[in-house]
Amino acid sequence: MTAREALRIAELRLAAAGVPSPRVDAELLVAHLLGVKRSAVHLDPEVDVDGLEPLLSRREDREPLAYVIGEWGFRGLVLKTDRRALVPRPETETVVERALALIRDAPQPRVLDIGVGSGAIALSIADEHSGARVTAVDISSDALALARENAERLGLDVALRRGGIDAAAEGWDLVVSNPPYVESLEELDPELTFEPSAALLGGALHGEIARAARTTWLVLEVGDDQASQVADELAAAGYADITITKDLSGRERVVEGRRG
Ligand SMILES: C[S@@+](CC[C@H](N)C(=O)[O-])C[C@H]1O[C@@H](n2cnc3c(N)ncnc32)[C@H](O)[C@@H]1O
């Protein structure tokens, strides 16, 4: 099958399956099979494309594209992605941006990421702040294994260990976390059912982290409509300079504070 045919067939079938961005996904699938960037996928429409069917049918079943392709871009990194951990989201890039802004002038900040998942936050901070000494914990040994593979692939030094919120009490310059914050998977995109439920479903972890942390700075990702409640929890736990930052789609996504 030529690239032109592959793109047309994939777009039609993904649209029929209800995939929200069928053209983009078709281009990314074909680009992956050709080993080129998405921007180059139309350059040679007659080139042969092999192996479309198994990947296309997984995406038709609404498996996240990042799992089907097996890797995903996050800030400057390309992370291995599979069902062991959450797909890194663009909104989490804003979490990293805020974390880096707070530790920018610290030569060797001690940073803890709670709930490392694929490693998106911890590895980006290690990548973008050469002096940062980053530790990351997760209760999921599957997620930790994937984060470890990503750290090795990228040659980035992050201390990874099994652990939970109590690690926050060890004393840090910055504690950062994107904890599970979805209340129910009902009525959400079918793609979410492929991701580990322990990475998505949860409640009240923000307040728990805020109360447990011994840290100068705390940076937390929050769900839609959770920001003001989490900001109140930080205030109640004694944080000052509490700030809410919107993500690129304009939603209040990150709450940060400084231990007063
Ligand atoms: C929303 S995912 C975030 C993954 C990654 N940091 C990211 O932003 O893409 C939440 C992660 O927290 C982990 N987790 C859930 N409860 C936890 C807890 N009590 N302590 C530590 N990690 C936890 C899950 O296993 C999952 O990997």
GROMACS .gro file of C-alpha atoms in nm, residues 5-193:
model
  189
    5GLU     CA    1  -0.360   0.507   0.031
    6ALA     CA    2  -0.253   0.439   0.390
    7LEU     CA    3  -0.330   0.795   0.494
    8ARG     CA    4  -0.672   0.792   0.327
    9ILE     CA    5  -0.775   0.453   0.467
   10ALA     CA    6  -0.649   0.528   0.816
   11GLU     CA    7  -0.825   0.865   0.833
   12LEU     CA    8  -1.156   0.718   0.712
   13ARG     CA    9  -1.146   0.425   0.954
   14LEU     CA   10  -1.040   0.636   1.253
   15ALA     CA   11  -1.315   0.890   1.181
   16ALA     CA   12  -1.570   0.606   1.166
   17ALA     CA   13  -1.438   0.479   1.502
   18GLY     CA   14  -1.504   0.819   1.661
   19VAL     CA   15  -1.139   0.915   1.710
   20PRO     CA   16  -1.145   1.292   1.773
   21SER     CA   17  -0.852   1.384   1.544
   22PRO     CA   18  -0.853   1.116   1.270
   23ARG     CA   19  -0.630   1.302   1.024
   24VAL     CA   20  -0.360   1.384   1.277
   25ASP     CA   21  -0.364   1.029   1.412
   26ALA     CA   22  -0.348   0.883   1.060
   27GLU     CA   23  -0.048   1.103   0.980
   28LEU     CA   24   0.128   1.007   1.304
   29LEU     CA   25   0.067   0.634   1.244
   30VAL     CA   26   0.197   0.646   0.888
   31ALA     CA   27   0.492   0.867   0.990
   32HIS     CA   28   0.579   0.611   1.258
   33LEU     CA   29   0.571   0.326   1.004
   34LEU     CA   30   0.785   0.524   0.759
   35GLY     CA   31   1.027   0.635   1.032
   36VAL     CA   32   0.981   1.005   0.945
   37LYS     CA   33   0.841   1.310   1.123
   38ARG     CA   34   0.470   1.388   1.075
   39SER     CA   35   0.564   1.697   0.875
   40ALA     CA   36   0.734   1.472   0.614
   41VAL     CA   37   0.452   1.222   0.573
   42HIS     CA   38   0.314   1.373   0.250
   43LEU     CA   39   0.652   1.423   0.081
   44ASP     CA   40   0.655   1.091  -0.107
   45PRO     CA   41   0.292   0.975  -0.153
   46GLU     CA   42   0.393   0.672  -0.362
   47VAL     CA   43   0.634   0.521  -0.109
   48ASP     CA   44   0.537   0.175   0.026
   49VAL     CA   45   0.397   0.150   0.379
   50ASP     CA   46   0.410  -0.188   0.557
   51GLY     CA   47   0.245  -0.299   0.879
   52LEU     CA   48  -0.045  -0.053   0.899
   53GLU     CA   49  -0.326  -0.297   0.981
   54PRO     CA   50  -0.233  -0.413   1.334
   55LEU     CA   51  -0.159  -0.059   1.454
   56LEU     CA   52  -0.466   0.088   1.286
   57SER     CA   53  -0.700  -0.168   1.437
   58ARG     CA   54  -0.561  -0.100   1.788
   59ARG     CA   55  -0.627   0.272   1.741
   60GLU     CA   56  -0.975   0.195   1.602
   61ASP     CA   57  -1.038   0.017   1.933
   62ARG     CA   58  -0.951   0.355   2.090
   63GLU     CA   59  -0.623   0.246   2.245
   64PRO     CA   60  -0.423   0.569   2.300
   65LEU     CA   61  -0.200   0.652   2.005
   66ALA     CA   62   0.100   0.682   2.240
   67TYR     CA   63   0.061   0.314   2.337
   68VAL     CA   64   0.008   0.204   1.976
   69ILE     CA   65   0.320   0.388   1.858
   70GLY     CA   66   0.513   0.307   2.177
   71GLU     CA   67   0.665   0.651   2.233
   72TRP     CA   68   0.548   1.005   2.292
   73GLY     CA   69   0.700   1.352   2.300
   74PHE     CA   70   0.704   1.549   2.625
   75ARG     CA   71   0.885   1.883   2.635
   76GLY     CA   72   1.229   1.807   2.484
   77LEU     CA   73   1.215   1.432   2.544
   78VAL     CA   74   1.077   1.131   2.360
   79LEU     CA   75   0.951   0.887   2.624
   80LYS     CA   76   0.874   0.520   2.583
   81THR     CA   77   0.502   0.477   2.652
   82ASP     CA   78   0.299   0.166   2.722
   83ARG     CA   79   0.017   0.041   2.940
   84ARG     CA   80   0.235   0.035   3.254
   85ALA     CA   81   0.190   0.411   3.306
   86LEU     CA   82  -0.016   0.715   3.215
   87VAL     CA   83   0.044   0.876   2.876
   88PRO     CA   84   0.225   1.206   2.946
   89ARG     CA   85  -0.015   1.494   2.881
   90PRO     CA   86   0.063   1.835   2.729
   91GLU     CA   87  -0.089   2.009   3.034
   92THR     CA   88   0.175   1.846   3.255
   93GLU     CA   89   0.439   2.041   3.062
   94THR     CA   90   0.310   2.349   3.250
   95VAL     CA   91   0.382   2.170   3.581
   96VAL     CA   92   0.743   2.123   3.472
   97GLU     CA   93   0.764   2.483   3.358
   98ARG     CA   94   0.652   2.611   3.700
   99ALA     CA   95   0.882   2.370   3.886
  100LEU     CA   96   1.182   2.481   3.680
  101ALA     CA   97   1.099   2.850   3.731
  102LEU     CA   98   1.103   2.804   4.110
  103ILE     CA   99   1.438   2.621   4.127
  104ARG     CA  100   1.609   2.814   3.847
  105ASP     CA  101   1.852   2.999   4.078
  106ALA     CA  102   1.925   2.705   4.309
  107PRO     CA  103   2.254   2.540   4.203
  108GLN     CA  104   2.173   2.188   4.330
  109PRO     CA  105   1.808   2.171   4.434
  110ARG     CA  106   1.681   1.848   4.591
  111VAL     CA  107   1.364   1.759   4.404
  112LEU     CA  108   1.104   1.489   4.473
  113ASP     CA  109   0.842   1.378   4.216
  114ILE     CA  110   0.556   1.180   4.373
  115GLY     CA  111   0.392   0.940   4.127
  116VAL     CA  112   0.660   0.928   3.858
  117GLY     CA  113   0.460   0.729   3.597
  118SER     CA  114   0.657   0.718   3.271
  119GLY     CA  115   0.908   0.965   3.420
  120ALA     CA  116   0.774   1.270   3.234
  121ILE     CA  117   0.813   1.527   3.514
  122ALA     CA  118   1.120   1.388   3.692
  123LEU     CA  119   1.318   1.323   3.373
  124SER     CA  120   1.231   1.664   3.225
  125ILE     CA  121   1.352   1.842   3.539
  126ALA     CA  122   1.675   1.638   3.535
  127ASP     CA  123   1.711   1.720   3.164
  128GLU     CA  124   1.646   2.091   3.194
  129HIS     CA  125   1.823   2.173   3.525
  130SER     CA  126   2.171   2.022   3.513
  131GLY     CA  127   2.231   2.068   3.887
  132ALA     CA  128   1.900   1.924   4.010
  133ARG     CA  129   1.924   1.610   4.221
  134VAL     CA  130   1.597   1.440   4.139
  135THR     CA  131   1.431   1.155   4.328
  136ALA     CA  132   1.101   1.002   4.216
  137VAL     CA  133   0.866   0.754   4.381
  138ASP     CA  134   0.561   0.560   4.272
  139ILE     CA  135   0.343   0.297   4.435
  140SER     CA  136   0.331   0.110   4.103
  141SER     CA  137   0.628  -0.116   4.029
  142ASP     CA  138   0.515  -0.127   3.663
  143ALA     CA  139   0.539   0.251   3.636
  144LEU     CA  140   0.878   0.251   3.809
  145ALA     CA  141   1.008  -0.010   3.563
  146LEU     CA  142   0.899   0.206   3.268
  147ALA     CA  143   1.048   0.522   3.424
  148ARG     CA  144   1.375   0.333   3.476
  149GLU     CA  145   1.378   0.225   3.110
  150ASN     CA  146   1.320   0.585   3.006
  151ALA     CA  147   1.597   0.716   3.234
  152GLU     CA  148   1.839   0.463   3.084
  153ARG     CA  149   1.735   0.534   2.724
  154LEU     CA  150   1.780   0.907   2.779
  155GLY     CA  151   2.093   0.882   2.993
  156LEU     CA  152   1.935   1.091   3.269
  157ASP     CA  153   2.015   1.047   3.637
  158VAL     CA  154   1.705   1.020   3.859
  159ALA     CA  155   1.687   0.813   4.180
  160LEU     CA  156   1.380   0.591   4.138
  161ARG     CA  157   1.223   0.397   4.420
  162ARG     CA  158   0.898   0.243   4.532
  163GLY     CA  159   0.722   0.476   4.771
  164GLY     CA  160   0.430   0.698   4.848
  165ILE     CA  161   0.345   1.033   4.995
  166ASP     CA  162   0.551   0.981   5.311
  167ALA     CA  163   0.867   1.039   5.102
  168ALA     CA  164   0.761   1.407   5.096
  169ALA     CA  165   0.852   1.436   5.465
  170GLU     CA  166   1.221   1.362   5.405
  171GLY     CA  167   1.309   1.728   5.339
  172TRP     CA  168   1.328   1.878   4.987
  173ASP     CA  169   1.374   2.206   4.808
  174LEU     CA  170   1.087   2.116   4.574
  175VAL     CA  171   0.814   1.854   4.586
  176VAL     CA  172   0.622   1.816   4.261
  177SER     CA  173   0.337   1.581   4.180
  178ASN     CA  174   0.069   1.504   3.924
  179PRO     CA  175  -0.136   1.275   4.149
  180PRO     CA  176  -0.440   1.080   4.030
  181TYR     CA  177  -0.733   1.320   4.038
  182VAL     CA  178  -1.018   1.182   3.824
  183GLU     CA  179  -1.328   1.096   4.026
  184SER     CA  180  -1.493   0.857   3.780
  185LEU     CA  181  -1.411   0.716   3.436
  186GLU     CA  182  -1.776   0.719   3.331
  187GLU     CA  183  -1.850   0.954   3.042
  188LEU     CA  184  -1.479   1.013   2.978
  189ASP     CA  185  -1.292   0.923   2.659
  190PRO     CA  186  -1.263   0.546   2.593
  191GLU     CA  187  -0.885   0.591   2.568
  192LEU     CA  188  -0.871   0.633   2.947
  193THR     CA  189  -0.984   0.275   3.005
   0.00000   0.00000   0.00000
